[in-house]
Tab-separated table of C-alpha atoms in Angstrom:
chain	number	residue	atom	x	y	z
A	13	MET	CA	-31.001	51.260	-22.867
A	14	SER	CA	-32.444	54.296	-24.668
A	15	LEU	CA	-30.493	56.813	-26.303
A	16	SER	CA	-30.968	59.517	-23.517
A	17	SER	CA	-29.615	57.028	-20.540
A	18	GLN	CA	-26.569	56.513	-23.040
A	19	LEU	CA	-25.647	60.213	-22.608
A	20	LEU	CA	-23.448	59.893	-19.942
A	21	PRO	CA	-21.855	56.825	-20.261
A	22	MET	CA	-20.439	58.335	-23.916
A	23	PHE	CA	-19.780	61.704	-22.695
A	24	LEU	CA	-17.081	60.000	-20.351
A	25	PHE	CA	-16.184	57.697	-22.463
A	26	ALA	CA	-15.139	60.725	-25.411
A	27	LEU	CA	-13.776	62.698	-22.641
A	28	ALA	CA	-11.351	59.711	-21.756
A	29	GLY	CA	-10.163	59.934	-25.390
A	30	ALA	CA	-10.374	63.351	-26.043
A	31	LEU	CA	-8.076	64.310	-22.644
A	32	THR	CA	-5.210	61.572	-22.704
A	33	PRO	CA	-2.205	62.233	-24.321
A	34	GLY	CA	-1.887	61.080	-28.107
A	35	PRO	CA	-1.422	62.611	-31.485
A	36	ASN	CA	-3.703	65.115	-31.649
A	37	ASN	CA	-3.286	66.880	-28.624
A	38	MET	CA	0.287	66.513	-28.782
A	39	ILE	CA	0.064	68.597	-32.332
A	40	SER	CA	-2.648	71.099	-30.531
A	41	ALA	CA	-0.114	71.523	-27.620
A	42	GLY	CA	2.933	71.639	-30.233
A	43	SER	CA	1.358	74.137	-32.469
A	44	GLY	CA	-0.360	76.336	-29.890
A	45	ALA	CA	3.752	77.063	-28.141
A	46	ALA	CA	5.455	77.621	-31.884
A	47	PHE	CA	2.449	79.531	-33.669
A	48	GLY	CA	0.193	80.734	-31.157
A	49	PHE	CA	-3.381	79.877	-29.821
A	50	ARG	CA	-5.754	81.682	-32.624
A	51	ARG	CA	-3.024	80.307	-35.873
A	52	THR	CA	-4.005	76.599	-33.992
A	53	LEU	CA	-7.405	76.999	-34.513
A	54	PRO	CA	-7.947	75.571	-38.369
A	55	GLN	CA	-6.270	72.490	-36.407
A	56	ILE	CA	-8.612	72.437	-33.540
A	57	TRP	CA	-11.570	72.544	-36.030
A	58	GLY	CA	-10.161	70.130	-38.591
A	59	VAL	CA	-9.570	67.150	-35.696
A	60	THR	CA	-13.073	68.406	-34.468
A	61	VAL	CA	-15.156	68.067	-37.337
A	62	GLY	CA	-12.614	65.314	-39.012
A	63	PHE	CA	-13.519	62.819	-36.152
A	64	ALA	CA	-17.280	63.246	-36.249
A	65	VAL	CA	-17.115	63.005	-39.615
A	66	MET	CA	-14.883	59.490	-39.179
A	67	ILE	CA	-17.519	58.443	-36.965
A	68	VAL	CA	-20.500	58.920	-39.198
A	69	ALA	CA	-18.397	56.555	-41.668
A	70	ILE	CA	-17.835	53.891	-39.348
A	71	GLY	CA	-21.199	53.943	-38.302
A	72	MET	CA	-22.363	53.391	-41.643
A	73	GLY	CA	-20.455	50.879	-42.489
A	74	LEU	CA	-16.772	51.689	-43.090
A	75	GLY	CA	-15.145	50.305	-39.789
A	76	THR	CA	-16.440	46.818	-40.995
A	77	LEU	CA	-14.043	47.071	-44.062
A	78	PHE	CA	-11.170	47.826	-41.729
A	79	LEU	CA	-11.679	45.272	-39.587
A	80	ALA	CA	-11.807	42.630	-42.492
A	81	ILE	CA	-8.082	44.534	-44.477
A	82	PRO	CA	-5.888	43.708	-41.463
A	83	TYR	CA	-2.817	45.117	-43.028
A	84	MET	CA	-4.789	48.464	-43.606
A	85	HIS	CA	-3.620	48.683	-39.826
A	86	GLN	CA	-0.243	48.227	-40.078
A	87	THR	CA	-0.392	50.361	-43.221
A	88	LEU	CA	-2.239	53.674	-41.366
A	89	LYS	CA	0.291	53.353	-38.467
A	90	ILE	CA	3.290	53.393	-41.164
A	91	VAL	CA	1.582	57.047	-42.756
A	92	GLY	CA	0.403	58.004	-39.682
A	93	SER	CA	3.992	57.867	-37.620
A	94	LEU	CA	5.663	59.298	-40.767
A	95	TYR	CA	3.319	61.956	-41.246
A	96	LEU	CA	3.758	62.665	-37.064
A	97	LEU	CA	7.374	63.044	-37.510
A	98	TYR	CA	7.534	65.850	-40.467
A	99	LEU	CA	5.066	67.405	-38.025
A	100	ALA	CA	7.493	67.486	-34.914
A	101	TRP	CA	10.331	68.525	-37.415
A	102	LYS	CA	8.180	71.280	-38.471
A	103	ILE	CA	7.351	72.578	-34.336
A	104	ALA	CA	10.604	72.337	-33.726
A	105	ASN	CA	11.621	74.590	-36.439
A	106	ALA	CA	9.160	76.995	-36.011
A	107	GLY	CA	10.137	80.810	-34.426
A	108	GLY	CA	7.632	80.899	-32.063
A	109	PRO	CA	4.173	82.687	-31.920
A	110	GLY	CA	4.096	85.011	-34.529
A	111	ALA	CA	6.892	84.304	-37.130
A	112	GLY	CA	5.791	83.448	-40.386
A	113	ALA	CA	8.367	82.176	-42.662
A	114	ALA	CA	7.578	78.892	-44.931
A	115	VAL	CA	8.178	76.030	-42.613
A	116	GLU	CA	6.480	77.466	-39.686
A	117	LYS	CA	2.714	77.618	-41.135
A	118	PRO	CA	0.700	75.064	-38.619
A	119	MET	CA	-1.376	72.838	-40.001
A	120	THR	CA	-4.680	73.436	-41.677
A	121	LEU	CA	-8.797	72.534	-40.747
A	122	LEU	CA	-8.119	70.317	-43.925
A	123	GLN	CA	-4.957	68.652	-43.370
A	124	SER	CA	-6.418	68.131	-39.945
A	125	ALA	CA	-9.154	66.484	-40.903
A	126	LEU	CA	-7.602	64.169	-43.256
A	127	PHE	CA	-5.043	63.160	-40.661
A	128	GLN	CA	-7.479	61.434	-38.561
A	129	TRP	CA	-7.279	58.887	-41.124
A	130	VAL	CA	-3.362	57.655	-40.796
A	131	ASN	CA	-4.413	58.525	-36.941
A	132	PRO	CA	-4.151	54.776	-35.312
A	133	LYS	CA	-5.637	56.609	-31.610
A	134	ALA	CA	-8.466	58.127	-33.552
A	135	TRP	CA	-9.454	54.881	-35.211
A	136	THR	CA	-8.992	53.224	-31.764
A	137	ILE	CA	-11.174	55.581	-30.202
A	138	ALA	CA	-14.036	55.481	-33.084
A	139	LEU	CA	-13.980	51.265	-33.653
A	140	SER	CA	-14.533	51.250	-29.883
A	141	ILE	CA	-17.570	53.587	-29.139
A	142	VAL	CA	-19.628	53.119	-32.330
A	143	PRO	CA	-19.942	49.554	-31.399
A	144	ALA	CA	-20.390	50.435	-27.808
A	145	PHE	CA	-23.859	52.754	-27.900
A	146	THR	CA	-25.540	51.747	-31.183
A	147	THR	CA	-27.800	48.903	-30.959
A	148	VAL	CA	-27.672	45.714	-33.820
A	149	GLY	CA	-30.676	45.521	-35.575
A	150	GLY	CA	-31.732	48.922	-34.221
A	151	ASP	CA	-34.450	50.915	-36.131
A	152	ASP	CA	-32.160	54.372	-35.198
A	153	LEU	CA	-29.254	53.330	-36.382
A	154	PHE	CA	-28.376	56.829	-38.142
A	155	GLY	CA	-29.443	58.548	-35.440
A	156	GLU	CA	-27.556	56.838	-32.698
A	157	VAL	CA	-23.876	57.560	-34.668
A	158	ALA	CA	-24.994	61.050	-35.060
A	159	MET	CA	-25.009	61.293	-30.945
A	160	ILE	CA	-21.929	59.698	-30.421
A	161	ALA	CA	-20.442	61.793	-33.631
A	162	ALA	CA	-22.399	64.787	-32.272
A	163	VAL	CA	-20.707	64.255	-28.219
A	164	SER	CA	-17.096	63.142	-29.790
A	165	GLY	CA	-17.091	67.097	-31.733
A	166	ILE	CA	-18.818	68.885	-28.314
A	167	VAL	CA	-16.015	67.086	-25.841
A	168	ALA	CA	-13.220	67.124	-28.699
A	169	PHE	CA	-13.189	70.317	-28.868
A	170	PRO	CA	-12.448	71.870	-25.628
A	171	SER	CA	-10.021	69.352	-24.960
A	172	LEU	CA	-7.415	70.535	-27.622
A	173	CYS	CA	-8.374	74.158	-26.613
A	174	LEU	CA	-6.866	73.054	-23.496
A	175	TRP	CA	-3.301	71.379	-24.861
A	176	ALA	CA	-3.318	74.129	-27.738
A	177	GLY	CA	-3.386	77.051	-24.728
A	178	PHE	CA	-1.015	74.865	-22.566
A	179	GLY	CA	1.339	75.137	-25.301
A	180	ALA	CA	0.820	78.801	-25.845
A	181	LEU	CA	0.855	79.693	-22.403
A	182	LEU	CA	4.105	77.798	-22.356
A	183	ALA	CA	6.014	79.552	-25.503
A	184	ARG	CA	4.349	82.902	-23.073
A	185	LEU	CA	6.446	82.251	-20.271
A	186	LEU	CA	9.590	81.398	-21.760
A	187	SER	CA	9.335	84.373	-24.322
A	188	THR	CA	13.481	84.610	-25.029
A	189	PRO	CA	14.539	83.256	-28.662
A	190	ARG	CA	16.270	80.651	-27.046
A	191	GLN	CA	13.607	79.835	-24.240
A	192	GLN	CA	11.233	79.281	-27.600
A	193	ARG	CA	13.979	77.517	-28.837
A	194	ILE	CA	13.524	74.833	-25.711
A	195	VAL	CA	9.677	74.715	-26.085
A	196	ASN	CA	9.491	74.399	-29.546
A	197	TYR	CA	12.287	71.030	-29.295
A	198	ALA	CA	10.500	69.981	-26.455
A	199	MET	CA	6.615	70.040	-27.661
A	200	ALA	CA	8.325	68.469	-31.182
A	201	ALA	CA	10.020	65.893	-28.828
A	202	LEU	CA	6.644	65.206	-26.960
A	203	VAL	CA	4.692	65.086	-30.899
A	204	ALA	CA	7.509	62.271	-31.753
A	205	LEU	CA	7.431	60.345	-28.352
A	206	SER	CA	3.307	59.978	-29.642
A	207	VAL	CA	5.284	57.804	-32.454
A	208	VAL	CA	6.628	55.586	-30.360
A	209	MET	CA	3.546	54.992	-28.670
A	210	LEU	CA	1.635	54.377	-31.428
A	211	LEU	CA	3.855	51.383	-32.542
A	212	LEU	CA	4.418	49.923	-29.399
């Protein structure tokens, strides 16, 4: 099966992973509501770049190491869950778009990129998409992996923008301080809920 013939199924696979609720999407929506769309862009870029790097690393052999050490998966779940709870607390305590207290700083590009390494959903998708669209013993493994990383990045960016835009729109529609607190609490609860989803 040629690489070009795999583009559509690869795109659909990546789209399903990118659009469905998960930690990255919940963080984007919560950050959009709490900090505004523009201030959420570094988080969106961080996920896009960080996940593409993860795809390349797994495609080049890191996935085998991950599967060979069973307790690593549980460790990642615990670390990722604790970090998500911390982010939920930050979102719940944010004062709305444009506010400037220290507790209200959204995730940076680097933080978001590094978060992919403790995000169990990112690992699950990456460990599924790489073997599905690479050829065992093929002559162009790097080309195949690079294509998967590119498609994943192309799909992830607009998907996260949609979630962040939804959060930002919700915050604008509910613009009084009390309403914004409710939005922040709701978004924080969704991020915390993603922790429950990871542990089930």
